[in-house]
Amino acid sequence: MLGERVAIVGAGYTPLRPISPEVSFREMIFEAAVKAYADAGIRPHDVSTFVSVAEDYNDGTAITDEYVPDQLGAVLKPVQTVSGDGITGLASLVMQLETGQLDLAVIEGHSKASNVVRPAHIQAFALDPIYARPLAFHPNYVAGLEMRAFLAATGNTEAQAALVAALNRASALRNPLAAYPARMTADDVLTSRPEAEPLKRGDIAATADGAIVLVLARESQLARYKLNGRPVFINGIGWGQHTPNIEERDLHRAIYAEQSGRMAYKMAGITNPASQIDFAEVDDTFSYKQLQHLEALGLAETGQAGRLLEQGVFSPGGALPVNVSGGHLGCGYTHEMAGLRSVLEVVLQLRGTAGERQLPGVRVGLAQSWRGIPTTSGAVAVLGRE
Amino acid sequence: MLDKIHQSRQARQVTGEIPIHHRYTLGVAGERFFKALRDRQELLASPCPQCRDRLLPPKLYCERCFVETTEPWEAVEGAGFVRSFTVLHRSLEEEALPRPEVVAMISWPGVRGGLIHRLQEVEPHRVTLGMAVSPVWAPQRVGAMSDILYFRPAQAD
Ligand SMILES: [Zn+2]
């Protein structure tokens, strides 16, 4: 259990777009920050501490955390950059607030993926330099190896993975934030260009640009700041990591998601996730990842995620809606910000402000992140209306 | 701005790149592994005294037990097998490969770990999980992953 609960009390964001040539990433963060502070009803000088999630190579700047404060209103304030996915950064901020020494805290995530000229080179540079990198393969091979191992071990199928990609892009049609809404069928995905078979072009989330800023407060401080809007509580948060050595991995399993789910569930008092979680935003950077993550999180029995998907259980009207935002496949994959985008959707849903795609009567939502290939790192947040 | 910008290049921008050069120390275990690879065409594995697993590539410590591995380091024997594989259609430079390449995770019986490498002398659609494979060695070896040219289906003895 947490000592004192922490709530998300403000959210600001830019729409996601495939390219954003007229604005710099710092200007996008400024826009998201101004909106977040207005949403929370605070001024940045009320904030005690800031966290940014960013990766030097994706930003194209060494020691990129030096570039964080200006556009956040964080000049001369404590700022920490977490070189990890958004929910891992969120966990770090929650822990800072748990000390009881700080009142208001802000987390920032951004993506200017369209400015990364050779993203595959960055992922390849993350591979083991002695045993793996010298082979100079396109890094998507790691996902190809995983996908085949996952399908073979669980009995989920390529067609079910393709259906994930089609359904998520269709869900994105109801999300004005999404960069890649599309009407397509599983067949369109199955017949798309092969990349790292069984992985095809349609199974892969394309990248998008954008910025998200969230404002957090301790429960005891909520009255003090006359915070606007409905607070959304972080009732559980967890993170996990398996191994950097690809040969050491159980290629079919997402052990980081199993670990982070367990940790977050324990904190939130969740003993039966499939019945206690009302809806989930899980990482779908690659279509099969959504099925793998649902099983790792206990939201589907091993080998059942694909079948439940076909039965409509994870559809907006189903028993456990998943990626009603469109997921990364529909919204666009946004590097370190991706986990925060999932959290944002859960926040909007729990506040009842998700517009056309609003799920009725939801009280508990889960957001899950993965740091992308070639990593085995991820995190989970369980959020609630109370 | 009535005309939407469709290409990043139409907006004002500067470009930048940095050539990044590193050295990577093989380490005690790596040195021993690559010397055996170069001189004896052997794949060495190091045994963990606690879990009894034999680690490939060999390491000085077992990451699961956090204990030092012990002697003797022995070469894996016989054919490896395909634990998973993918048919890769794109190069690191994002260009379509003229011939798709099979990349496999290869393990050996009784060994924890394995090696990632390309699989050749077989049509991609004929590759199966569990298929027996063996390395094809480079005639001139330098003590690096390139000492193995590729793996191919094991010849039935
Ligand atoms: Zn061991």
Coordinates of C-alpha atoms and ligand atoms in Angstrom, one line a residue:
Chain A
M1 CA 0.0 0.0 0.0
L2 CA 1.0 3.6 -0.6
G3 CA 1.6 5.8 2.4
E4 CA -0.5 8.6 1.1
R5 CA -2.3 8.4 -2.2
V6 CA -1.2 10.4 -5.2
A7 CA -3.6 11.8 -7.8
I8 CA -3.3 13.0 -11.4
V9 CA -4.9 16.5 -11.2
G10 CA -4.1 18.0 -14.5
A11 CA -3.4 16.9 -18.0
G12 CA -2.1 18.8 -21.1
Y13 CA -1.3 17.4 -24.5
T14 CA -0.9 18.2 -28.1
P15 CA -2.6 16.0 -30.8
L16 CA -0.3 13.3 -32.2
R17 CA 0.9 13.8 -35.8
P18 CA 3.1 11.8 -38.2
I19 CA 5.2 14.9 -38.7
S20 CA 5.3 18.4 -37.0
P21 CA 7.6 20.4 -39.2
E22 CA 6.6 23.9 -38.0
V23 CA 7.1 23.5 -34.3
S24 CA 10.2 22.4 -32.3
F25 CA 9.8 19.7 -29.6
R26 CA 10.3 22.4 -27.0
E27 CA 7.4 24.4 -28.3
M28 CA 5.2 21.3 -28.3
I29 CA 6.2 20.7 -24.6
F30 CA 5.4 24.4 -23.9
E31 CA 1.9 24.0 -25.4
A32 CA 1.2 20.8 -23.4
A33 CA 2.6 22.4 -20.1
V34 CA 0.4 25.6 -20.5
K35 CA -2.7 23.4 -21.0
A36 CA -1.8 21.1 -18.1
Y37 CA -1.3 24.0 -15.6
A38 CA -4.6 25.5 -16.8
D39 CA -6.3 22.2 -16.4
A40 CA -5.0 21.7 -12.9
G41 CA -5.7 25.4 -12.0
I42 CA -2.1 26.0 -10.9
R43 CA 0.9 28.1 -11.9
P44 CA 4.2 26.4 -12.6
H45 CA 5.8 28.2 -9.6
D46 CA 3.5 26.2 -7.3
V47 CA 5.2 23.0 -8.5
S48 CA 7.9 21.4 -6.2
T49 CA 9.5 18.9 -8.6
F50 CA 9.6 17.9 -12.2
V51 CA 10.4 14.6 -14.1
S52 CA 11.1 14.3 -17.8
V53 CA 11.2 11.1 -19.7
A54 CA 13.7 11.2 -22.6
E55 CA 16.4 9.3 -24.3
D56 CA 19.5 11.2 -25.6
Y57 CA 19.7 9.4 -28.9
N58 CA 16.0 9.9 -29.7
D59 CA 16.2 13.6 -28.9
G60 CA 19.5 14.0 -30.9
T61 CA 21.2 15.8 -28.0
A62 CA 23.7 14.5 -25.5
I63 CA 22.7 15.2 -21.8
T64 CA 19.3 16.1 -23.1
D65 CA 17.9 16.7 -19.6
E66 CA 19.7 20.1 -19.6
Y67 CA 17.1 21.1 -22.2
V68 CA 14.1 20.3 -20.1
P69 CA 13.4 23.1 -17.6
D70 CA 12.7 26.2 -19.9
Q71 CA 9.6 25.1 -21.7
L72 CA 8.1 23.5 -18.5
G73 CA 8.2 26.6 -16.3
A74 CA 10.8 24.6 -14.3
V75 CA 13.7 27.0 -14.3
L76 CA 15.5 27.0 -11.0
K77 CA 13.4 24.0 -9.8
P78 CA 14.4 20.4 -9.1
V79 CA 14.2 18.5 -12.4
Q80 CA 15.1 14.9 -13.0
T81 CA 15.3 13.1 -16.3
V82 CA 14.3 9.4 -16.3
S83 CA 15.8 7.6 -19.2
G84 CA 13.0 5.1 -19.5
D85 CA 9.4 4.8 -20.5
G86 CA 6.7 7.2 -19.3
I87 CA 5.2 5.0 -16.6
T88 CA 8.6 4.3 -15.1
G89 CA 9.1 8.0 -14.9
L90 CA 5.6 8.3 -13.3
A91 CA 6.7 5.8 -10.7
S92 CA 9.7 7.9 -9.9
L93 CA 7.5 11.0 -9.4
V94 CA 5.0 9.1 -7.2
M95 CA 7.9 8.0 -5.0
Q96 CA 9.1 11.6 -4.7
L97 CA 5.6 12.6 -3.6
E98 CA 5.5 9.7 -1.2
T99 CA 8.3 11.2 0.8
G100 CA 5.7 13.8 2.0
Q101 CA 8.2 16.6 1.4
L102 CA 6.7 17.8 -1.9
D103 CA 3.2 19.0 -2.7
L104 CA 2.8 19.3 -6.5
A105 CA 4.8 17.4 -9.1
V106 CA 4.9 17.4 -12.9
I107 CA 5.9 14.8 -15.5
E108 CA 6.7 15.6 -19.1
G109 CA 7.0 13.3 -22.1
H110 CA 7.5 14.2 -25.7
S111 CA 8.3 12.6 -29.1
K112 CA 9.8 14.3 -32.1
A113 CA 10.2 10.9 -33.8
S114 CA 9.9 12.5 -37.3
N115 CA 13.2 14.2 -36.7
V116 CA 15.0 10.9 -36.1
V117 CA 16.4 10.2 -39.5
R118 CA 17.6 6.6 -38.9
P119 CA 15.7 5.2 -35.9
A120 CA 16.8 1.6 -36.7
H121 CA 20.4 2.7 -36.1
I122 CA 19.5 3.8 -32.6
Q123 CA 17.8 0.5 -31.8
A124 CA 20.7 -1.4 -33.3
F125 CA 23.1 0.6 -31.1
A126 CA 21.1 -0.7 -28.1
L127 CA 22.0 -4.3 -29.0
D128 CA 24.9 -6.1 -27.4
P129 CA 28.0 -4.7 -29.2
I130 CA 30.0 -7.9 -29.1
Y131 CA 27.6 -10.8 -29.9
A132 CA 24.6 -9.2 -31.5
R133 CA 25.3 -5.9 -33.1
P134 CA 28.2 -7.0 -35.5
L135 CA 25.6 -9.0 -37.4
A136 CA 24.1 -5.7 -38.5
F137 CA 20.5 -6.9 -38.9
H138 CA 17.6 -4.5 -38.9
P139 CA 16.6 -4.5 -35.2
N140 CA 13.0 -5.6 -36.0
Y141 CA 14.4 -9.1 -36.1
V142 CA 14.1 -9.2 -32.3
A143 CA 10.4 -8.7 -32.6
G144 CA 10.2 -11.2 -35.4
L145 CA 11.9 -13.9 -33.2
E146 CA 9.6 -13.0 -30.3
M147 CA 6.4 -13.0 -32.3
R148 CA 7.1 -16.5 -33.7
A149 CA 8.1 -17.9 -30.3
F150 CA 5.0 -16.3 -28.7
L151 CA 2.5 -17.6 -31.3
A152 CA 4.1 -21.1 -31.2
A153 CA 4.1 -21.3 -27.4
T154 CA 0.6 -20.0 -26.8
G155 CA -1.4 -21.0 -29.9
N156 CA -2.4 -17.5 -30.7
T157 CA -2.4 -16.9 -34.4
E158 CA -0.9 -14.4 -37.0
A159 CA -4.5 -13.6 -38.0
Q160 CA -5.4 -12.7 -34.4
A161 CA -2.4 -10.4 -34.2
A162 CA -3.5 -8.9 -37.5
L163 CA -7.0 -8.3 -36.0
V164 CA -5.4 -6.4 -33.1
A165 CA -3.8 -4.0 -35.7
A166 CA -7.0 -3.6 -37.6
L167 CA -9.3 -3.1 -34.6
N168 CA -6.9 -0.6 -32.9
R169 CA -6.6 1.6 -36.0
A170 CA -10.4 1.5 -36.3
S171 CA -10.8 2.6 -32.6
A172 CA -8.5 5.5 -33.4
L173 CA -11.2 6.9 -35.7
R174 CA -13.0 8.0 -32.6
N175 CA -9.9 9.6 -31.1
P176 CA -9.1 13.2 -32.3
L177 CA -5.6 12.8 -30.8
A178 CA -4.7 9.8 -33.0
A179 CA -2.3 10.1 -35.9
Y180 CA -3.1 6.9 -37.7
P181 CA -6.8 6.2 -37.7
A182 CA -7.8 3.8 -40.5
R183 CA -10.5 1.5 -41.6
M184 CA -8.8 -1.8 -42.4
T185 CA -9.3 -5.5 -42.1
A186 CA -7.1 -8.2 -40.6
D187 CA -6.6 -9.3 -44.2
D188 CA -5.1 -6.0 -45.1
V189 CA -2.6 -6.5 -42.3
L190 CA -1.9 -10.1 -43.2
T191 CA -1.2 -9.1 -46.8
S192 CA 0.9 -6.0 -46.0
R193 CA 4.6 -6.0 -46.8
P194 CA 6.6 -8.6 -44.8
E195 CA 9.2 -7.1 -42.5
A196 CA 10.5 -9.7 -40.1
E197 CA 8.2 -12.6 -40.7
P198 CA 5.8 -13.3 -39.2
L199 CA 5.8 -9.6 -38.5
K200 CA 4.4 -7.5 -41.3
R201 CA 4.2 -3.7 -42.0
G202 CA 0.6 -3.6 -40.7
D203 CA 1.6 -5.2 -37.4
I204 CA 4.0 -2.3 -36.6
A205 CA 3.0 1.0 -35.0
A206 CA 4.3 3.9 -37.0
T207 CA 5.9 6.7 -35.0
A208 CA 4.2 10.1 -34.1
D209 CA 5.2 13.5 -32.7
G210 CA 3.6 15.1 -29.6
A211 CA 3.9 16.1 -26.0
I212 CA 2.1 15.3 -22.8
V213 CA 2.4 17.0 -19.4
L214 CA 0.7 15.6 -16.3
V215 CA 0.3 17.4 -12.9
L216 CA 0.3 15.2 -9.7
A217 CA -0.6 16.0 -6.1
R218 CA -0.8 14.2 -2.8
E219 CA -4.4 13.5 -1.6
S220 CA -4.0 15.8 1.4
Q221 CA -3.1 18.7 -0.9
L222 CA -6.1 18.4 -3.2
A223 CA -8.2 21.0 -1.3
R224 CA -5.4 23.4 -0.8
Y225 CA -4.8 24.1 -4.5
K226 CA -8.5 24.4 -5.6
L227 CA -7.5 22.0 -8.3
N228 CA -9.9 21.9 -11.2
G229 CA -11.5 18.8 -12.5
R230 CA -11.8 15.4 -11.1
P231 CA -8.7 13.8 -9.6
V232 CA -7.6 10.4 -10.8
F233 CA -5.8 8.3 -8.2
I234 CA -2.7 6.2 -8.9
N235 CA -3.6 3.3 -6.7
G236 CA -0.9 1.0 -7.9
I237 CA 2.3 1.3 -9.8
G238 CA 5.0 -1.2 -10.7
W239 CA 7.9 -1.8 -13.0
G240 CA 10.1 -4.6 -14.1
Q241 CA 13.0 -5.7 -16.3
H242 CA 14.2 -9.1 -17.6
T243 CA 17.6 -9.4 -19.2
P244 CA 19.5 -7.5 -21.9
N245 CA 20.9 -10.8 -23.2
I246 CA 18.5 -11.9 -25.9
E247 CA 19.7 -15.5 -25.7
E248 CA 18.8 -15.7 -22.0
R249 CA 15.2 -14.7 -22.6
D250 CA 12.1 -16.9 -22.7
L251 CA 11.3 -15.3 -26.1
H252 CA 7.6 -16.1 -25.8
R253 CA 7.1 -14.3 -22.4
A254 CA 6.8 -10.7 -21.4
I255 CA 8.3 -11.2 -18.0
Y256 CA 8.7 -7.5 -17.4
A257 CA 4.9 -7.1 -17.8
E258 CA 4.3 -10.1 -15.4
Q259 CA 6.5 -8.5 -12.8
S260 CA 5.2 -4.9 -13.1
G261 CA 1.6 -6.2 -13.1
R262 CA 2.2 -8.1 -9.9
M263 CA 3.8 -5.2 -8.2
A264 CA 1.0 -2.7 -9.2
Y265 CA -1.8 -5.2 -8.4
K266 CA -0.4 -5.8 -4.9
M267 CA -0.2 -2.1 -4.2
A268 CA -3.7 -1.5 -5.5
G269 CA -5.2 -4.5 -3.7
I270 CA -6.1 -6.2 -7.0
T271 CA -6.4 -10.0 -6.7
N272 CA -8.4 -10.8 -9.8
P273 CA -7.3 -8.3 -12.5
A274 CA -9.6 -9.7 -15.2
S275 CA -12.7 -8.9 -13.1
Q276 CA -11.4 -5.9 -11.1
I277 CA -10.0 -3.9 -14.0
D278 CA -12.7 -2.1 -16.0
F279 CA -10.6 -1.3 -19.1
A280 CA -6.9 -1.2 -20.1
E281 CA -4.4 0.5 -22.3
V282 CA -1.6 -1.9 -23.0
D283 CA 1.4 -1.6 -25.2
D284 CA 0.8 -2.6 -28.8
T285 CA 4.0 -1.3 -30.5
F286 CA 3.7 -4.5 -32.4
S287 CA 0.3 -6.2 -32.8
Y288 CA 1.3 -9.5 -31.0
K289 CA 2.6 -7.4 -28.1
Q290 CA -1.0 -6.6 -27.1
L291 CA -1.9 -10.3 -26.9
Q292 CA 1.3 -11.1 -25.1
H293 CA 0.9 -8.2 -22.6
L294 CA -2.8 -9.1 -21.9
E295 CA -1.7 -12.6 -21.0
A296 CA 1.3 -11.4 -18.9
L297 CA -1.0 -9.1 -17.0
G298 CA -3.5 -11.8 -16.2
L299 CA -6.2 -10.1 -18.2
A300 CA -6.4 -13.2 -20.4
E301 CA -5.4 -16.8 -19.7
T302 CA -2.3 -18.0 -21.5
G303 CA -3.2 -18.7 -25.1
Q304 CA -6.7 -17.1 -24.9
A305 CA -6.0 -13.4 -25.7
G306 CA -6.6 -13.9 -29.4
R307 CA -9.8 -15.9 -29.0
L308 CA -11.2 -13.3 -26.5
L309 CA -10.3 -10.6 -29.0
E310 CA -12.2 -12.3 -31.8
Q311 CA -15.2 -12.7 -29.4
G312 CA -15.2 -8.9 -28.8
V313 CA -14.3 -9.1 -25.1
F314 CA -11.7 -6.3 -25.7
S315 CA -13.9 -4.2 -27.9
P316 CA -15.3 -0.9 -26.7
G317 CA -18.6 -2.6 -25.9
G318 CA -17.0 -5.8 -24.5
A319 CA -16.4 -6.9 -20.9
L320 CA -12.8 -5.6 -20.8
P321 CA -12.2 -2.8 -23.4
V322 CA -8.6 -2.7 -24.4
N323 CA -6.9 0.2 -26.3
V324 CA -10.1 2.1 -26.9
S325 CA -7.8 5.1 -27.7
G326 CA -6.5 3.2 -30.7
G327 CA -3.3 2.1 -28.9
H328 CA 0.0 2.9 -30.4
L329 CA -1.0 1.3 -33.6
G330 CA -3.8 3.8 -34.0
C331 CA -2.4 6.8 -32.2
G332 CA 1.3 6.4 -33.2
Y333 CA 4.2 5.2 -31.2
T334 CA 5.8 8.1 -29.3
H335 CA 9.0 6.7 -27.8
E336 CA 9.4 7.5 -24.1
M337 CA 6.1 9.4 -24.1
A338 CA 4.2 6.3 -25.2
G339 CA 3.4 5.1 -21.6
L340 CA 2.1 8.6 -20.7
R341 CA -0.2 8.5 -23.7
S342 CA -1.7 5.3 -22.3
V343 CA -2.0 6.9 -18.9
L344 CA -3.6 10.0 -20.5
E345 CA -6.3 7.8 -22.1
V346 CA -7.1 6.2 -18.8
V347 CA -7.3 9.6 -17.1
L348 CA -9.7 11.0 -19.8
Q349 CA -11.9 7.9 -19.5
L350 CA -12.0 8.0 -15.7
R351 CA -12.8 11.7 -15.7
G352 CA -15.6 11.0 -18.2
T353 CA -14.2 13.4 -20.8
A354 CA -13.2 10.9 -23.5
G355 CA -15.9 12.3 -25.9
E356 CA -17.2 10.0 -28.6
R357 CA -15.2 7.0 -27.3
Q358 CA -16.2 7.4 -23.6
L359 CA -16.7 4.1 -21.8
P360 CA -19.8 4.1 -19.6
G361 CA -19.4 3.7 -15.8
V362 CA -15.7 2.9 -15.7
R363 CA -14.0 3.2 -12.2
V364 CA -10.6 1.3 -12.5
G365 CA -8.3 1.5 -15.5
L366 CA -4.9 0.0 -16.2
A367 CA -2.0 1.5 -18.3
Q368 CA 1.0 -0.6 -19.3
S369 CA 4.2 0.4 -21.1
W370 CA 7.1 -1.3 -22.7
R371 CA 10.4 0.4 -23.6
G372 CA 10.5 -1.1 -27.1
I373 CA 13.0 -3.3 -28.9
P374 CA 15.5 -4.5 -27.9
T375 CA 14.5 -4.0 -24.3
T376 CA 12.7 -6.1 -21.7
S377 CA 11.7 -3.2 -19.5
G378 CA 8.2 -2.0 -18.8
A379 CA 5.8 -0.6 -16.2
V380 CA 2.1 -0.7 -15.1
A381 CA -0.1 1.9 -13.4
V382 CA -3.5 1.1 -11.9
L383 CA -5.7 4.2 -11.8
G384 CA -9.0 4.8 -10.2
R385 CA -11.8 7.3 -9.8
E386 CA -11.6 6.9 -6.1
Chain B
M1 CA -0.8 29.1 -43.9
L2 CA -3.5 27.7 -46.1
D3 CA -1.2 25.1 -47.7
K4 CA -0.5 22.3 -45.3
I5 CA 3.1 21.3 -45.1
H6 CA 3.4 17.7 -46.2
Q7 CA 7.1 17.1 -45.9
S8 CA 9.4 17.9 -43.0
R9 CA 11.9 19.2 -45.4
Q10 CA 9.6 22.1 -46.5
A11 CA 9.9 23.7 -43.0
R12 CA 13.0 25.5 -42.0
Q13 CA 15.4 23.2 -40.2
V14 CA 19.0 22.3 -39.8
T15 CA 20.5 18.8 -39.8
G16 CA 23.1 17.3 -37.5
E17 CA 24.9 14.1 -37.1
I18 CA 27.6 12.8 -34.9
P19 CA 30.0 9.9 -35.7
I20 CA 30.1 7.8 -32.6
H21 CA 33.1 5.5 -32.1
H22 CA 33.6 3.2 -29.2
R23 CA 35.8 0.3 -28.1
Y24 CA 34.1 -2.7 -26.4
T25 CA 36.3 -4.8 -24.2
L26 CA 35.5 -8.5 -24.7
G27 CA 36.3 -9.3 -21.1
V28 CA 37.8 -12.4 -19.6
A29 CA 34.9 -14.6 -20.7
G30 CA 34.6 -13.1 -24.2
E31 CA 38.3 -13.3 -24.8
R32 CA 38.3 -17.0 -24.0
F33 CA 35.1 -17.6 -26.1
F34 CA 36.5 -15.9 -29.2
K35 CA 40.0 -17.5 -28.9
A36 CA 38.3 -21.0 -28.9
L37 CA 36.2 -19.9 -31.8
R38 CA 39.2 -18.7 -33.8
D39 CA 41.7 -21.4 -32.9
R40 CA 39.6 -24.5 -32.4
Q41 CA 36.3 -23.7 -34.1
E42 CA 34.6 -24.5 -30.7
L43 CA 31.7 -22.8 -28.9
L44 CA 32.6 -22.7 -25.2
A45 CA 30.1 -22.7 -22.5
S46 CA 30.7 -21.9 -18.8
P47 CA 29.0 -24.0 -16.0
C48 CA 27.2 -22.5 -13.1
P49 CA 27.9 -24.5 -9.9
Q50 CA 24.5 -23.6 -8.4
C51 CA 21.8 -24.1 -11.1
R52 CA 24.1 -26.4 -13.1
D53 CA 23.2 -24.6 -16.3
R54 CA 26.0 -24.3 -19.0
L55 CA 26.0 -20.7 -20.2
L56 CA 26.5 -19.8 -23.9
P57 CA 28.0 -17.4 -24.6
P58 CA 30.1 -18.1 -21.5
K59 CA 30.1 -15.6 -18.7
L60 CA 32.2 -15.3 -15.5
Y61 CA 29.0 -15.3 -13.5
C62 CA 25.5 -16.7 -13.7
E63 CA 23.0 -13.8 -13.9
R64 CA 20.2 -15.9 -12.3
C65 CA 22.2 -17.2 -9.3
F66 CA 24.7 -14.4 -9.0
V67 CA 27.6 -16.8 -8.4
E68 CA 30.9 -17.2 -10.3
T69 CA 30.9 -19.9 -13.0
T70 CA 33.5 -22.7 -12.5
E71 CA 35.8 -24.9 -14.6
P72 CA 35.9 -26.7 -16.9
W73 CA 34.6 -24.7 -19.8
E74 CA 33.6 -27.2 -22.4
A75 CA 32.7 -26.8 -26.0
V76 CA 29.1 -27.5 -27.0
E77 CA 28.8 -30.8 -28.9
G78 CA 26.8 -31.8 -31.9
A79 CA 24.2 -29.8 -33.8
G80 CA 22.3 -26.8 -32.5
F81 CA 18.6 -26.3 -33.0
V82 CA 16.5 -23.4 -34.1
R83 CA 14.7 -22.0 -31.0
S84 CA 13.0 -19.2 -33.0
F85 CA 13.5 -17.6 -36.4
T86 CA 12.4 -14.7 -38.5
V87 CA 12.6 -13.9 -42.2
L88 CA 14.0 -10.5 -42.5
H89 CA 13.2 -8.3 -45.5
R90 CA 14.9 -5.1 -44.7
S91 CA 18.4 -3.9 -44.1
L92 CA 19.7 -1.7 -41.3
E93 CA 19.5 1.1 -43.9
E94 CA 15.8 0.5 -44.4
E95 CA 16.3 -0.8 -47.9
A96 CA 14.5 -3.9 -49.1
L97 CA 16.9 -6.9 -49.1
P98 CA 17.3 -8.4 -52.6
R99 CA 17.0 -11.8 -50.9
P100 CA 15.2 -12.1 -47.6
E101 CA 17.5 -13.4 -44.9
V102 CA 16.6 -16.0 -42.2
V103 CA 17.8 -14.9 -38.7
A104 CA 17.6 -17.5 -36.1
M105 CA 18.0 -17.9 -32.3
I106 CA 20.1 -21.1 -32.1
S107 CA 20.5 -23.2 -28.9
W108 CA 22.1 -26.5 -28.0
P109 CA 20.8 -29.3 -25.9
G110 CA 21.9 -29.0 -22.3
V111 CA 22.9 -25.3 -22.8
R112 CA 21.3 -22.2 -21.5
G113 CA 21.5 -19.3 -24.0
G114 CA 22.6 -19.6 -27.5
L115 CA 23.6 -17.5 -30.5
I116 CA 21.8 -15.3 -32.9
H117 CA 22.9 -15.8 -36.5
R118 CA 21.9 -16.0 -40.1
L119 CA 20.7 -19.3 -41.5
Q120 CA 21.5 -20.2 -45.1
E121 CA 21.5 -23.1 -47.6
V122 CA 17.8 -23.5 -46.9
E123 CA 14.7 -21.9 -48.4
P124 CA 13.0 -19.6 -45.8
H125 CA 9.7 -21.5 -46.0
R126 CA 11.5 -24.8 -45.2
V127 CA 12.9 -23.6 -41.9
T128 CA 11.1 -25.0 -38.8
L129 CA 11.3 -24.6 -35.1
G130 CA 13.6 -27.2 -33.6
M131 CA 15.5 -27.7 -36.9
A132 CA 19.0 -29.1 -36.4
V133 CA 21.7 -26.6 -37.6
S134 CA 25.5 -26.3 -37.6
P135 CA 28.0 -23.5 -38.2
V136 CA 29.9 -22.8 -41.3
W137 CA 33.3 -21.4 -40.4
A138 CA 35.2 -18.6 -42.1
P139 CA 38.4 -19.9 -43.6
Q140 CA 40.3 -16.9 -42.1
R141 CA 39.2 -16.3 -38.5
V142 CA 40.0 -13.3 -36.4
G143 CA 38.2 -14.0 -33.1
A144 CA 34.8 -12.3 -33.7
M145 CA 31.2 -13.2 -34.6
S146 CA 32.2 -13.1 -38.2
D147 CA 34.3 -16.2 -37.7
I148 CA 30.9 -18.0 -38.2
L149 CA 29.8 -17.2 -41.7
Y150 CA 26.3 -18.6 -41.1
F151 CA 24.5 -21.6 -39.9
R152 CA 23.0 -24.3 -42.2
P153 CA 20.9 -27.4 -41.7
A154 CA 23.0 -30.0 -40.0
Q155 CA 24.2 -32.8 -42.3
A156 CA 22.8 -36.2 -41.3
D157 CA 25.8 -38.3 -40.2
Ligands
ZN1 ZN 23.1 -20.4 -12.1

